[in-house]
PDB file of C-alpha atoms in Angstrom:
ATOM      1  CA  ASP A1411       5.533 -22.244 -15.048  1.00  0.00           C
ATOM      2  CA  ILE A1412       5.228 -18.673 -16.307  1.00  0.00           C
ATOM      3  CA  PHE A1413       8.938 -17.981 -15.928  1.00  0.00           C
ATOM      4  CA  ASP A1414      10.127 -21.173 -17.634  1.00  0.00           C
ATOM      5  CA  GLN A1415       7.951 -20.534 -20.692  1.00  0.00           C
ATOM      6  CA  ALA A1416       8.820 -16.850 -21.078  1.00  0.00           C
ATOM      7  CA  SER A1417      11.333 -15.607 -23.616  1.00  0.00           C
ATOM      8  CA  GLY A1418      12.364 -12.672 -21.439  1.00  0.00           C
ATOM      9  CA  PRO A1419      11.535 -10.485 -18.451  1.00  0.00           C
ATOM     10  CA  VAL A1420       8.796  -8.405 -20.073  1.00  0.00           C
ATOM     11  CA  GLU A1421       6.789 -11.530 -20.804  1.00  0.00           C
ATOM     12  CA  GLY A1422       7.800 -13.569 -17.741  1.00  0.00           C
ATOM     13  CA  ILE A1423       7.749 -10.985 -14.979  1.00  0.00           C
ATOM     14  CA  GLY A1424       4.779  -9.217 -16.557  1.00  0.00           C
ATOM     15  CA  ALA A1425       2.722 -12.428 -16.584  1.00  0.00           C
ATOM     16  CA  TYR A1426       3.833 -13.253 -13.038  1.00  0.00           C
ATOM     17  CA  ILE A1427       2.685  -9.839 -11.812  1.00  0.00           C
ATOM     18  CA  ASP A1428      -0.650 -10.341 -13.609  1.00  0.00           C
ATOM     19  CA  ALA A1429      -1.084 -13.703 -11.870  1.00  0.00           C
ATOM     20  CA  LYS A1430      -0.079 -12.418  -8.424  1.00  0.00           C
ATOM     21  CA  MET A1431      -2.420  -9.423  -8.688  1.00  0.00           C
ATOM     22  CA  GLU A1432      -5.284 -11.706  -9.714  1.00  0.00           C
ATOM     23  CA  ILE A1433      -4.593 -13.992  -6.738  1.00  0.00           C
ATOM     24  CA  SER A1434      -4.612 -10.955  -4.439  1.00  0.00           C
ATOM     25  CA  ARG A1435      -7.909  -9.866  -5.932  1.00  0.00           C
ATOM     26  CA  ARG A1436      -9.682 -13.202  -5.879  1.00  0.00           C
ATOM     27  CA  HIS A1437      -8.167 -14.774  -2.742  1.00  0.00           C
ATOM     28  CA  PRO A1438      -7.259 -12.017  -0.274  1.00  0.00           C
ATOM     29  CA  ALA A1439      -7.960 -14.217   2.753  1.00  0.00           C
ATOM     30  CA  GLY A1440      -5.365 -16.748   1.609  1.00  0.00           C
ATOM     31  CA  SER A1441      -2.748 -14.034   1.349  1.00  0.00           C
ATOM     32  CA  LYS A1442      -3.613 -12.757   4.819  1.00  0.00           C
ATOM     33  CA  VAL A1443      -3.329 -16.254   6.317  1.00  0.00           C
ATOM     34  CA  TRP A1444       0.051 -16.724   4.588  1.00  0.00           C
ATOM     35  CA  ALA A1445       1.311 -13.357   5.848  1.00  0.00           C
ATOM     36  CA  SER A1446       0.154 -14.059   9.398  1.00  0.00           C
ATOM     37  CA  GLU A1447       1.773 -17.487   9.379  1.00  0.00           C
ATOM     38  CA  VAL A1448       5.108 -16.094   8.182  1.00  0.00           C
ATOM     39  CA  MET A1449       4.991 -13.144  10.607  1.00  0.00           C
ATOM     40  CA  HIS A1450       4.565 -15.643  13.448  1.00  0.00           C
ATOM     41  CA  GLY A1451       7.661 -17.625  12.474  1.00  0.00           C
ATOM     42  CA  ALA A1452       5.920 -20.077  10.123  1.00  0.00           C
ATOM     43  CA  PRO A1453       5.154 -22.729  12.771  1.00  0.00           C
ATOM     44  CA  VAL A1454       3.006 -24.729  10.338  1.00  0.00           C
ATOM     45  CA  ILE A1455       4.680 -24.114   6.965  1.00  0.00           C
ATOM     46  CA  GLN A1456       8.388 -23.892   7.810  1.00  0.00           C
ATOM     47  CA  ASP A1457       9.128 -27.209   6.082  1.00  0.00           C
ATOM     48  CA  TYR A1458       7.382 -25.934   2.946  1.00  0.00           C
ATOM     49  CA  LEU A1459       9.415 -22.703   3.054  1.00  0.00           C
ATOM     50  CA  GLU A1460      12.677 -24.644   3.369  1.00  0.00           C
ATOM     51  CA  THR A1461      11.876 -27.090   0.574  1.00  0.00           C
ATOM     52  CA  THR A1462       9.256 -26.297  -2.047  1.00  0.00           C
ATOM     53  CA  LEU A1463       9.394 -22.510  -1.825  1.00  0.00           C
ATOM     54  CA  GLU A1464      13.185 -22.413  -1.683  1.00  0.00           C
ATOM     55  CA  GLN A1465      13.456 -24.683  -4.733  1.00  0.00           C
ATOM     56  CA  TRP A1466      10.894 -22.623  -6.671  1.00  0.00           C
ATOM     57  CA  THR A1467      12.635 -19.374  -5.710  1.00  0.00           C
ATOM     58  CA  ASN A1468      16.063 -20.668  -6.696  1.00  0.00           C
ATOM     59  CA  GLY A1469      14.659 -21.785 -10.048  1.00  0.00           C
ATOM     60  CA  ARG A1470      13.237 -18.311 -10.705  1.00  0.00           C
ATOM     61  CA  ILE A1471      16.533 -16.728  -9.654  1.00  0.00           C
ATOM     62  CA  THR A1472      18.299 -18.848 -12.273  1.00  0.00           C
ATOM     63  CA  VAL A1473      15.853 -17.730 -14.977  1.00  0.00           C
ATOM     64  CA  ILE A1474      16.094 -14.054 -13.987  1.00  0.00           C
ATOM     65  CA  GLN A1475      19.894 -14.265 -13.881  1.00  0.00           C
ATOM     66  CA  SER A1476      19.860 -15.700 -17.414  1.00  0.00           C
ATOM     67  CA  TRP A1477      17.886 -12.650 -18.578  1.00  0.00           C
ATOM     68  CA  ILE A1478      20.438 -10.392 -16.893  1.00  0.00           C
ATOM     69  CA  ASP A1479      23.288 -12.313 -18.523  1.00  0.00           C
ATOM     70  CA  ARG A1480      21.599 -11.906 -21.937  1.00  0.00           C
ATOM     71  CA  GLY A1481      21.293  -8.141 -21.410  1.00  0.00           C
ATOM     72  CA  LEU A1482      17.494  -8.224 -21.208  1.00  0.00           C
ATOM     73  CA  MET A1483      17.366  -6.407 -17.879  1.00  0.00           C
ATOM     74  CA  ALA A1484      19.523  -4.464 -15.450  1.00  0.00           C
ATOM     75  CA  PRO A1485      22.017  -6.336 -13.272  1.00  0.00           C
ATOM     76  CA  ILE A1486      19.994  -6.448 -10.066  1.00  0.00           C
ATOM     77  CA  ASP A1487      19.753  -9.123  -7.369  1.00  0.00           C
ATOM     78  CA  PRO A1488      16.984 -11.472  -8.585  1.00  0.00           C
ATOM     79  CA  ARG A1489      16.055 -12.436  -5.025  1.00  0.00           C
ATOM     80  CA  HIS A1490      15.231  -8.834  -4.131  1.00  0.00           C
ATOM     81  CA  LEU A1491      13.202  -8.459  -7.314  1.00  0.00           C
ATOM     82  CA  LEU A1492      11.051 -11.412  -6.247  1.00  0.00           C
ATOM     83  CA  TYR A1493      10.651  -9.931  -2.758  1.00  0.00           C
ATOM     84  CA  MET A1494       9.522  -6.662  -4.321  1.00  0.00           C
ATOM     85  CA  VAL A1495       6.977  -8.355  -6.583  1.00  0.00           C
ATOM     86  CA  TRP A1496       5.607 -10.341  -3.648  1.00  0.00           C
ATOM     87  CA  ALA A1497       5.414  -7.321  -1.359  1.00  0.00           C
ATOM     88  CA  THR A1498       3.761  -5.107  -3.942  1.00  0.00           C
ATOM     89  CA  THR A1499       1.190  -7.555  -5.259  1.00  0.00           C
ATOM     90  CA  GLN A1500       0.283  -9.016  -1.866  1.00  0.00           C
ATOM     91  CA  HIS A1501      -0.225  -5.513  -0.474  1.00  0.00           C
ATOM     92  CA  TYR A1502      -3.475  -5.350  -2.432  1.00  0.00           C
ATOM     93  CA  ALA A1503      -4.779  -8.373  -0.501  1.00  0.00           C
ATOM     94  CA  ASP A1504      -3.185  -7.880   2.905  1.00  0.00           C
ATOM     95  CA  PHE A1505      -4.039  -4.180   3.105  1.00  0.00           C
ATOM     96  CA  GLY A1506      -7.275  -4.295   1.128  1.00  0.00           C
ATOM     97  CA  HIS A1507      -9.154  -2.454   3.859  1.00  0.00           C
ATOM     98  CA  GLN A1508      -6.711   0.442   3.704  1.00  0.00           C
ATOM     99  CA  ILE A1509      -6.936   0.567  -0.086  1.00  0.00           C
ATOM    100  CA  GLU A1510     -10.734   0.486   0.081  1.00  0.00           C
ATOM    101  CA  THR A1511     -10.766   3.259   2.701  1.00  0.00           C
ATOM    102  CA  LEU A1512      -8.555   5.416   0.487  1.00  0.00           C
ATOM    103  CA  ASN A1513     -10.824   4.633  -2.481  1.00  0.00           C
ATOM    104  CA  ASN A1514     -13.811   6.528  -1.024  1.00  0.00           C
ATOM    105  CA  SER A1515     -14.662   3.469   1.100  1.00  0.00           C
ATOM    106  CA  GLU A1516     -15.381   1.470  -2.055  1.00  0.00           C
ATOM    107  CA  PRO A1517     -13.746  -1.729  -3.299  1.00  0.00           C
ATOM    108  CA  LEU A1518     -11.647  -1.307  -6.420  1.00  0.00           C
ATOM    109  CA  THR A1519     -13.639  -1.673  -9.613  1.00  0.00           C
ATOM    110  CA  ASP A1520     -12.504  -3.934 -12.437  1.00  0.00           C
ATOM    111  CA  ALA A1521     -11.037  -0.895 -14.186  1.00  0.00           C
ATOM    112  CA  GLN A1522      -9.193   0.168 -11.026  1.00  0.00           C
ATOM    113  CA  TRP A1523      -7.763  -3.334 -10.542  1.00  0.00           C
ATOM    114  CA  GLN A1524      -6.546  -3.304 -14.137  1.00  0.00           C
ATOM    115  CA  ALA A1525      -5.031   0.154 -13.674  1.00  0.00           C
ATOM    116  CA  ALA A1526      -3.298  -1.023 -10.483  1.00  0.00           C
ATOM    117  CA  THR A1527      -1.939  -4.106 -12.250  1.00  0.00           C
ATOM    118  CA  ASP A1528      -0.737  -2.038 -15.203  1.00  0.00           C
ATOM    119  CA  SER A1529       0.925   0.461 -12.861  1.00  0.00           C
ATOM    120  CA  VAL A1530       2.717  -2.228 -10.857  1.00  0.00           C
ATOM    121  CA  LYS A1531       3.969  -3.872 -14.062  1.00  0.00           C
ATOM    122  CA  THR A1532       5.123  -0.582 -15.563  1.00  0.00           C
ATOM    123  CA  ILE A1533       6.944   0.533 -12.411  1.00  0.00           C
ATOM    124  CA  ILE A1534       8.716  -2.794 -11.898  1.00  0.00           C
ATOM    125  CA  LEU A1535       9.529  -3.540 -15.543  1.00  0.00           C
ATOM    126  CA  LYS A1536      10.830  -0.031 -16.207  1.00  0.00           C
ATOM    127  CA  GLY A1537      12.699  -0.080 -12.902  1.00  0.00           C
ATOM    128  CA  ILE A1538      14.651  -3.171 -13.929  1.00  0.00           C
ATOM    129  CA  GLY A1539      15.163  -1.936 -17.478  1.00  0.00           C
ATOM    130  CA  ALA A1540      13.328  -4.962 -18.889  1.00  0.00           C
ATOM    131  CA  LYS A1541      13.601  -5.542 -22.638  1.00  0.00           C
ATOM    132  CA  SER A1542      11.665  -7.913 -24.867  1.00  0.00           C
ATOM    133  CA  ALA A1543      13.615 -10.961 -26.013  1.00  0.00           C
TER     134      ALA A1543
END
């Protein structure tokens, strides 16, 4: 897992944002199905949310809290950081039509995707005061 292998938040959260943005780029339909399922009360995946996702989330919270405790990032609520990363990265999939419309009715180019990824990482990492380990 990206978080477990990372020495600190710059590496760990940065790599996680890279991965989430790439998933949004390459598999937007999957993100839209996930969002629709959750918005409808998760009738199919509720068990997954209560088990696998909760365990994964709690594990990431532990890692993020360890970075906070080591002074590698600001003392924020790790759960809300994860929500923010999910919301921001998945926006590019779930609202791709809006983004395309606002991009002169063109899909984002490779360079624009990279710029978006870099911007998201910079905003989040600077916002949490992330330091290299």
